[in-house]
mmCIF file of C-alpha atoms and ligand atoms in Angstrom:
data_model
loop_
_atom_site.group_PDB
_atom_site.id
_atom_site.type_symbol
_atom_site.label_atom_id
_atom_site.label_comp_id
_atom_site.label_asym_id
_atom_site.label_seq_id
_atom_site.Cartn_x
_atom_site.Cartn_y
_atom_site.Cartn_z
ATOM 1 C CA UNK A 1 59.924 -42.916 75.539
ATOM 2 C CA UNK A 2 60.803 -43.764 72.157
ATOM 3 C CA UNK A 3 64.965 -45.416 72.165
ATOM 4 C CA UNK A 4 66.830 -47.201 69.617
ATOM 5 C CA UNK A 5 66.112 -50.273 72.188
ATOM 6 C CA UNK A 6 62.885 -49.808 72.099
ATOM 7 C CA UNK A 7 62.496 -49.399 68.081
ATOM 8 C CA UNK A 8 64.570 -52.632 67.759
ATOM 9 C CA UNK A 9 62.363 -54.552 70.146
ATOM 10 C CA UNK A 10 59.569 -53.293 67.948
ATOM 11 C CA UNK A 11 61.149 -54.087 65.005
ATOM 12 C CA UNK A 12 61.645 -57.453 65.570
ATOM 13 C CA UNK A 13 58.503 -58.304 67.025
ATOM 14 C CA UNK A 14 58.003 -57.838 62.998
ATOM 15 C CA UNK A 15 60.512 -60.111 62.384
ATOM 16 C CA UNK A 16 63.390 -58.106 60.911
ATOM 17 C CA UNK A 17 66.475 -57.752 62.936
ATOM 18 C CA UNK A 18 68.146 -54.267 63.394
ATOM 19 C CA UNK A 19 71.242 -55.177 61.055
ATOM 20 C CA UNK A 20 68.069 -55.558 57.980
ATOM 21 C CA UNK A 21 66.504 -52.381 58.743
ATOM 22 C CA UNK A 22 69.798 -50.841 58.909
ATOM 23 C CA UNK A 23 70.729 -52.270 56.114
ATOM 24 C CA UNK A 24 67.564 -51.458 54.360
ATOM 25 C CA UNK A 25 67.911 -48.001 55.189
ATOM 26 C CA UNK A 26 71.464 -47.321 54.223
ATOM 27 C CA UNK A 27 70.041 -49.523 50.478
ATOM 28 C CA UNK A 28 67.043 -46.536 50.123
ATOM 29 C CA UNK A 29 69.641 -43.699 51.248
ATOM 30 C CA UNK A 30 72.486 -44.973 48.924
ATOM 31 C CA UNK A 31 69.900 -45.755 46.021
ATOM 32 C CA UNK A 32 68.064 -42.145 46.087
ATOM 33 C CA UNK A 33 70.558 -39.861 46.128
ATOM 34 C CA UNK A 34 73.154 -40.594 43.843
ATOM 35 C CA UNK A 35 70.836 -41.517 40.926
ATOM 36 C CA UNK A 36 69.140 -38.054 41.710
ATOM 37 C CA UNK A 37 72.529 -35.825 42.086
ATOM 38 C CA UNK A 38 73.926 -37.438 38.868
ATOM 39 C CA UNK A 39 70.563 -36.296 37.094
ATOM 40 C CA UNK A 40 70.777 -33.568 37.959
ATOM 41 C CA UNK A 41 74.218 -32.865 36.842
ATOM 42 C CA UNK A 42 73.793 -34.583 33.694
ATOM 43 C CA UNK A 43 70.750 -32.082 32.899
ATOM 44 C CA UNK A 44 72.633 -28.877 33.775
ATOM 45 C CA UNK A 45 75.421 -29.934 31.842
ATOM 46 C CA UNK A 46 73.113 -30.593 28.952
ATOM 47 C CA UNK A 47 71.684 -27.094 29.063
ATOM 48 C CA UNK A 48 75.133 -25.480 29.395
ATOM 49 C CA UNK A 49 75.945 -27.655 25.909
ATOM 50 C CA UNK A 50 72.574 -26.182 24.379
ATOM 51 C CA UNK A 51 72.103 -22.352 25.762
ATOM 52 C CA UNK A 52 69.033 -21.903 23.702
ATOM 53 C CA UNK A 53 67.164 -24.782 25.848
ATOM 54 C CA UNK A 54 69.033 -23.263 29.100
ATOM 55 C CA UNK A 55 66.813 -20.109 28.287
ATOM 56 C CA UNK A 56 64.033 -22.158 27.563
ATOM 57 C CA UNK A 57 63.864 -23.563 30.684
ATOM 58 C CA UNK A 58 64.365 -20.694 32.765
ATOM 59 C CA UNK A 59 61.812 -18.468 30.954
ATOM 60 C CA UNK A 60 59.252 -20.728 31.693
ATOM 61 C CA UNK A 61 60.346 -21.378 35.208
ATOM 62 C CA UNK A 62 60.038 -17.275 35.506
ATOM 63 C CA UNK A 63 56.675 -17.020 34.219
ATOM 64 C CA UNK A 64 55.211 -19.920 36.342
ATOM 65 C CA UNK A 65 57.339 -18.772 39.489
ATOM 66 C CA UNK A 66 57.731 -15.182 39.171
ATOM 67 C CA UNK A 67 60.926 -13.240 39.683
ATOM 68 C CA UNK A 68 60.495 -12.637 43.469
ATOM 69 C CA UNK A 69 59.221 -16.211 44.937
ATOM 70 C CA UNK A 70 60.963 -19.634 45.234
ATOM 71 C CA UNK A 71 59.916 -22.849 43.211
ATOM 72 C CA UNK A 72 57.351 -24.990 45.088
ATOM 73 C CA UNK A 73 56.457 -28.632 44.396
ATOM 74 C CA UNK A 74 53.460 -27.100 43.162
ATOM 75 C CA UNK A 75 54.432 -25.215 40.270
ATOM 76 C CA UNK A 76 56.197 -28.357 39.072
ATOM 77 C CA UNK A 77 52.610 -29.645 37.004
ATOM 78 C CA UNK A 78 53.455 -26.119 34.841
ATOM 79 C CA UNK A 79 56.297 -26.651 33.882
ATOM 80 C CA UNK A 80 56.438 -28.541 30.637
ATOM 81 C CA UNK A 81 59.417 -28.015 29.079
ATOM 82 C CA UNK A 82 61.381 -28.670 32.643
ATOM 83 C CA UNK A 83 59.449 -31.886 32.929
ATOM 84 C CA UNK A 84 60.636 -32.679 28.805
ATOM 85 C CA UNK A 85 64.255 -31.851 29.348
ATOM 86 C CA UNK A 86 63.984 -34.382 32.763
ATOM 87 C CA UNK A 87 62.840 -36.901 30.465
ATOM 88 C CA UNK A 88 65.430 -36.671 27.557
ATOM 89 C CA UNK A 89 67.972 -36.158 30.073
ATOM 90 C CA UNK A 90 66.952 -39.908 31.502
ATOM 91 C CA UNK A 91 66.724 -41.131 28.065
ATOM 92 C CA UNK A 92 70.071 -40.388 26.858
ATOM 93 C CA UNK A 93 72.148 -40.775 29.999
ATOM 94 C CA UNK A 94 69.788 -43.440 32.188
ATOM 95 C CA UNK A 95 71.551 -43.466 35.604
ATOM 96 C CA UNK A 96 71.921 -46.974 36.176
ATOM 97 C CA UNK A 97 73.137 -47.879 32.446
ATOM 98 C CA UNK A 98 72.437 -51.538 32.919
ATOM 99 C CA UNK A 99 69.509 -52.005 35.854
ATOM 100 C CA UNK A 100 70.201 -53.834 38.716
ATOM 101 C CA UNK A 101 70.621 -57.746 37.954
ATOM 102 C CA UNK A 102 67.359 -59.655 37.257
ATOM 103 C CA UNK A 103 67.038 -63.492 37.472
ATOM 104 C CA UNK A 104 63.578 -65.219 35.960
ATOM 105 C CA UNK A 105 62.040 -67.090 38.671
ATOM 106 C CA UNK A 106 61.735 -69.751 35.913
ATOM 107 C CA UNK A 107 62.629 -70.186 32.210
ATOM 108 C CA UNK A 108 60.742 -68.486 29.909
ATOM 109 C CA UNK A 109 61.019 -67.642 26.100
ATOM 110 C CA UNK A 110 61.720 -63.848 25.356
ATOM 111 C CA UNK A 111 61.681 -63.113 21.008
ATOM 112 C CA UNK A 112 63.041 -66.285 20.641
ATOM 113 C CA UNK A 113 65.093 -66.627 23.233
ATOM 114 C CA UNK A 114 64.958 -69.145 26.112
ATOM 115 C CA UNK A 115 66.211 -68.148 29.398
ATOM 116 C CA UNK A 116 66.258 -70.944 31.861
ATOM 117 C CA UNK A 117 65.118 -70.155 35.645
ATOM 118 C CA UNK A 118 68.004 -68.202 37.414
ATOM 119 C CA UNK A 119 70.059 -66.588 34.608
ATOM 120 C CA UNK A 120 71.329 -63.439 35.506
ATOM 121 C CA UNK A 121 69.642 -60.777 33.203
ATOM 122 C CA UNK A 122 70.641 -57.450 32.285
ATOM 123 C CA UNK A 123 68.756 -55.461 30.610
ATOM 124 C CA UNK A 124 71.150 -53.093 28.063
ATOM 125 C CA UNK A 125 68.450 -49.455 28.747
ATOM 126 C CA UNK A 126 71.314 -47.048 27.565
ATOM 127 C CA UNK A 127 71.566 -49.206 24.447
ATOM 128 C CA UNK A 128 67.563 -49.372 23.732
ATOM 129 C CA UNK A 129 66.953 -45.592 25.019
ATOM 130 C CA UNK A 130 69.366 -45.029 21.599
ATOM 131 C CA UNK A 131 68.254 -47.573 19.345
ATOM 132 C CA UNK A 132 67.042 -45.940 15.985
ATOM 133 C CA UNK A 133 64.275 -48.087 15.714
ATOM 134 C CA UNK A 134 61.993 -46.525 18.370
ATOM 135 C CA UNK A 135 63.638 -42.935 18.215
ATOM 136 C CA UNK A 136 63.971 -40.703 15.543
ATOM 137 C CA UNK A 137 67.543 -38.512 16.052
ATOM 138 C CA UNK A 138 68.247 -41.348 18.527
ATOM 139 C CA UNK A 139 71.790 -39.637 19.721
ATOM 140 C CA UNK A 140 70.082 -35.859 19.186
ATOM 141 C CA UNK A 141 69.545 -34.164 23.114
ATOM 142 C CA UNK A 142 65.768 -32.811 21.780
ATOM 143 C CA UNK A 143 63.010 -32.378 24.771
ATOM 144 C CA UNK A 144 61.034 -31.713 22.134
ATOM 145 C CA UNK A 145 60.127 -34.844 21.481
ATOM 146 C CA UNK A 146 58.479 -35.166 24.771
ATOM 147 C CA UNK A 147 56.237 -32.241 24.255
ATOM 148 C CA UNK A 148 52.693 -32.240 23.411
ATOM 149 C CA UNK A 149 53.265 -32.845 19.941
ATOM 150 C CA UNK A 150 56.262 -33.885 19.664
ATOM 151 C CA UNK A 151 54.992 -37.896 19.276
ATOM 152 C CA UNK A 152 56.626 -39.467 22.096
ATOM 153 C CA UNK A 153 53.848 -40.677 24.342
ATOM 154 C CA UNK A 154 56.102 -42.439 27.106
ATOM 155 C CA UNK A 155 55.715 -42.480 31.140
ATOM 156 C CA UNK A 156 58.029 -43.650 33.853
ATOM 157 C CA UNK A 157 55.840 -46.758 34.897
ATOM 158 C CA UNK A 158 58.391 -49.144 32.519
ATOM 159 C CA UNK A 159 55.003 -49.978 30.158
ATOM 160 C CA UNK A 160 57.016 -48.579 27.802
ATOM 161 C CA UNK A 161 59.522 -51.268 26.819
ATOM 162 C CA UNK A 162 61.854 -48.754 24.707
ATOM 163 C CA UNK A 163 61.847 -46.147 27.624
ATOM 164 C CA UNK A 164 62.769 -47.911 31.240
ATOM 165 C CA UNK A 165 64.991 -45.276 32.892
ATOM 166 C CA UNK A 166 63.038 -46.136 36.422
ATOM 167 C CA UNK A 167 63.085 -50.135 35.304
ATOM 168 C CA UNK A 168 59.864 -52.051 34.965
ATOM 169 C CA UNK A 169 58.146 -54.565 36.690
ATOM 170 C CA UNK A 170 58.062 -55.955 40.072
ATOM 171 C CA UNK A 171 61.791 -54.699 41.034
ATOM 172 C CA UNK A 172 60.621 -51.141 39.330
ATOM 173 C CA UNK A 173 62.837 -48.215 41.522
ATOM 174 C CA UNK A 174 60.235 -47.579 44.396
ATOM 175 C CA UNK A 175 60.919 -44.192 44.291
ATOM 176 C CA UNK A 176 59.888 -43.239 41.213
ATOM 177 C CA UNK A 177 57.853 -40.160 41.722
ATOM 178 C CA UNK A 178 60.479 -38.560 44.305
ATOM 179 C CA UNK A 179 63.405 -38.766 42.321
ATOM 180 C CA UNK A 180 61.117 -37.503 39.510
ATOM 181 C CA UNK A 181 59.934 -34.357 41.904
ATOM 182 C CA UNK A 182 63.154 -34.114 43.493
ATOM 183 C CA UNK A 183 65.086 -33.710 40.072
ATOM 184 C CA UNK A 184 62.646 -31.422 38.522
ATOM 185 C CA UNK A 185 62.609 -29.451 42.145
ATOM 186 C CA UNK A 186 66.591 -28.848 42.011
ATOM 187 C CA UNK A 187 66.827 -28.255 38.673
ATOM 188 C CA UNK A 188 64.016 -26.017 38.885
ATOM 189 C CA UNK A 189 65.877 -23.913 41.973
ATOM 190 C CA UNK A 190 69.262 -23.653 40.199
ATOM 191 C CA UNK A 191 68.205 -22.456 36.998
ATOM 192 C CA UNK A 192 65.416 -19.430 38.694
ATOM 193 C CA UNK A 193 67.078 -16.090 38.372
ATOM 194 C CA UNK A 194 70.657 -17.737 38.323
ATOM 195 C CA UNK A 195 72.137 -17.413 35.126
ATOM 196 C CA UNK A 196 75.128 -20.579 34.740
ATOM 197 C CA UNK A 197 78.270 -20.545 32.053
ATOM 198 C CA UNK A 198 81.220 -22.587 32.192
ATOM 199 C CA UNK A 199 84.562 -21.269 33.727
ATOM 200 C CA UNK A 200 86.769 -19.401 30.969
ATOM 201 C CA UNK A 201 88.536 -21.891 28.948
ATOM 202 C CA UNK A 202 86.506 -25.094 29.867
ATOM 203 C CA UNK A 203 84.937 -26.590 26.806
ATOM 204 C CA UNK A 204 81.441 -28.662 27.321
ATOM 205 C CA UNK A 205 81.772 -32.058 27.469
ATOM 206 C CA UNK A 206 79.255 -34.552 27.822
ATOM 207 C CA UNK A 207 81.380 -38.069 27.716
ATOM 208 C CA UNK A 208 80.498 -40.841 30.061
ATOM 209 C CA UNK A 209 82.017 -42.850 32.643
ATOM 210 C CA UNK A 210 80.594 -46.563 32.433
ATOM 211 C CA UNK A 211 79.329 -47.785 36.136
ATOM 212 C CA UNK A 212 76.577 -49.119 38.034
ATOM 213 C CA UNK A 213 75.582 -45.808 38.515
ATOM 214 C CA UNK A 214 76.331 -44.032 34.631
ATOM 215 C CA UNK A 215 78.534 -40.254 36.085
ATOM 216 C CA UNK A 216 79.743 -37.688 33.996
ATOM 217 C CA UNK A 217 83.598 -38.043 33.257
ATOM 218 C CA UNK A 218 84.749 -35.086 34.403
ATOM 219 C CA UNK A 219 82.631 -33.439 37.342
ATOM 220 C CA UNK A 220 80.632 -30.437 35.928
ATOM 221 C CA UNK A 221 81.998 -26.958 37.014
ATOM 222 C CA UNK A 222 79.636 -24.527 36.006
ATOM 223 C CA UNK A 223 79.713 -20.474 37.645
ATOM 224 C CA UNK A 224 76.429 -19.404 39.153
ATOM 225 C CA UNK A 225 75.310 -15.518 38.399
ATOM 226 C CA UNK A 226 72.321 -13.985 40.296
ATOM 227 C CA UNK A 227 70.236 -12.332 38.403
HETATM 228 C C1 LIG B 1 66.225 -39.818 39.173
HETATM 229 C C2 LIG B 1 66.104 -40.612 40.204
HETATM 230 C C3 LIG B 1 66.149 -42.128 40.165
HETATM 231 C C4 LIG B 1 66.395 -42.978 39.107
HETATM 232 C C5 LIG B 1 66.680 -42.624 37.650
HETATM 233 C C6 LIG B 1 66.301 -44.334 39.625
HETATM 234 C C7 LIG B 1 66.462 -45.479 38.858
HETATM 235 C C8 LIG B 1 66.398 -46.765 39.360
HETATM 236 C C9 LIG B 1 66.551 -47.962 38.568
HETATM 237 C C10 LIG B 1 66.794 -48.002 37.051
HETATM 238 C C11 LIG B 1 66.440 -49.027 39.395
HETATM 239 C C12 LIG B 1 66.539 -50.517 38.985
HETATM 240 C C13 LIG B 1 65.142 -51.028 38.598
HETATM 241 C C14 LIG B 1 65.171 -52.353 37.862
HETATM 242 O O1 LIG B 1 66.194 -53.032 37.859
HETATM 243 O O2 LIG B 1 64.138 -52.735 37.255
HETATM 244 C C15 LIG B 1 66.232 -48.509 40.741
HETATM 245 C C16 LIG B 1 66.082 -49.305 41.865
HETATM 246 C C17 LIG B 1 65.879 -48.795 43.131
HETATM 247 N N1 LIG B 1 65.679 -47.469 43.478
HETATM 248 FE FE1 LIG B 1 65.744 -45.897 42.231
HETATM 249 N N2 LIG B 1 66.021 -44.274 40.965
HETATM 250 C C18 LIG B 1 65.903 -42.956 41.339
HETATM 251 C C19 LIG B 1 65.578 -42.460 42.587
HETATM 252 C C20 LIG B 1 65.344 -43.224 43.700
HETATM 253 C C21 LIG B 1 64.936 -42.716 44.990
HETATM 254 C C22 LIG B 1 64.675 -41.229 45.306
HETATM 255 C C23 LIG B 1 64.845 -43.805 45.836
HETATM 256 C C24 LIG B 1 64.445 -43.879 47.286
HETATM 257 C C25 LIG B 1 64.204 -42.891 48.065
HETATM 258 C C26 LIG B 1 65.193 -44.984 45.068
HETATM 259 C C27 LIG B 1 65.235 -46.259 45.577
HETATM 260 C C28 LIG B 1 65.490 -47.399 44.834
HETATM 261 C C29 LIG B 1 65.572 -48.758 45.400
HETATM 262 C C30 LIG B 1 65.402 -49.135 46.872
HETATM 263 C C31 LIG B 1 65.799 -49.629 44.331
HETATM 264 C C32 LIG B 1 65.943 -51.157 44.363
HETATM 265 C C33 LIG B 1 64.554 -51.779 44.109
HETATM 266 C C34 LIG B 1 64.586 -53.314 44.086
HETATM 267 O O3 LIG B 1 65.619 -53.901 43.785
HETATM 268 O O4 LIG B 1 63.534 -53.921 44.341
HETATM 269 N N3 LIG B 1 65.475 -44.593 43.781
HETATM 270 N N4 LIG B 1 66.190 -47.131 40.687
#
């Protein structure tokens, strides 16, 4: 019979107490779902600020889903201009602003720079995904540029040292490629055969609210309309 005693006898025979895994746990919980929600917001609210994209997105979505069945992790590879607006929408508004902390595990030199062994490091990705050296219209919301095409030739695995929104290295988020799905996969639900608009009187606004994790100010209220 499979008990919690039982799973923490296991568990330590692999010598992790049950406080660690729990711990552990509540760490993968805590770090999956908040940076996905709040991508997830920030692209809807991005759409609602550009309705031409909104339509965009949602006529492709029909013609890859249909009008009677549900999305499916496997239309996801067809959808290209879902899978561009996922990407600007973690360039411009990167969840976690600022990474999580990073200390060398001893000095090294970095353009000129020496930083000795344990400095705490963070690495400014809001700031770089913006920096007019390596994008053209740098503050400009434009999937576009993630089309075939469109010249940016970037991917989530933090090769990319001007587009991190996942981090790089060692530390890189583990769960890259479900957050990726997952976002796309929500986004993908709410905007088939639901038509969104903002409640009368509410102006879009798209201004931040600094934190580990990078929220809109004010919650997005958007009205759903079946189609
Ligand atoms: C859109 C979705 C997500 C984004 C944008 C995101 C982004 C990030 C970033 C930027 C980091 C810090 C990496 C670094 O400092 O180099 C991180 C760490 C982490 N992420 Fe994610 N994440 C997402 C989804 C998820 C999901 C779905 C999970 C798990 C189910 C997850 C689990 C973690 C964990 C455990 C860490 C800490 C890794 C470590 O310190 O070694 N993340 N994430």
């Amino acid at each position: 019979m499979c008990t919690w005693t039982a799973i923490q006898d296991k568990v330590k025979l692999a010598y992790c107490n049950f406080p660690h895994c729990e711990l552990w746990l509540q760490n993968l919980v805590g770090a999956g779902i908040d940076t996905t929600t709040t991508t997830v917001e920030w692209a809807m609210a991005e759409l609602l600020h550009n309705p031409h994209m909104m339509a965009r997105a949602k006529e492709e979505i029909e013609a890859v889903v249909g009008t009677d069945g549900t999305v499916e992790e496997s239309h996801l590879p067809m959808l290209h201009y879902l899978d561009a607006v996922v990407r600007e929408v973690l360039r411009l508004h990167p969840v976690i602003p600022l990474l999580v902390p990073h200390r060398p595990s001893s000095t090294c030199t970095v353009a000129g720079y020496k930083i000795p062994e344990g400095t705490k490091v963070f690495i400014n990705v809001w700031a770089i995904h913006r920096d007019p050296q390596f994008w053209e219209d740098a503050l400009k919301f434009e999937p576009e540029r993630f089309l075939s095409g469109g010249g940016c030739k970037v991917d989530y695995t933090g090769n990319s040292f001007h587009y991190l929104p996942f981090g790089a290295g060692r530390r890189i988020c583990p769960g890259v490629s479900l957050g990726e799905r997952m976002v796309k996969l929500i986004l993908a639900s709410l905007l088939h055969r639901i038509d969104w608009s903002l409640p009368d009187g509410v102006k879009s606004d798209l201004s931040e609210k600094f934190g580990i994790v990078m929220k809109k100010e004010q919650a997005l209220v958007a009205l759903p309309t079946l189609q």
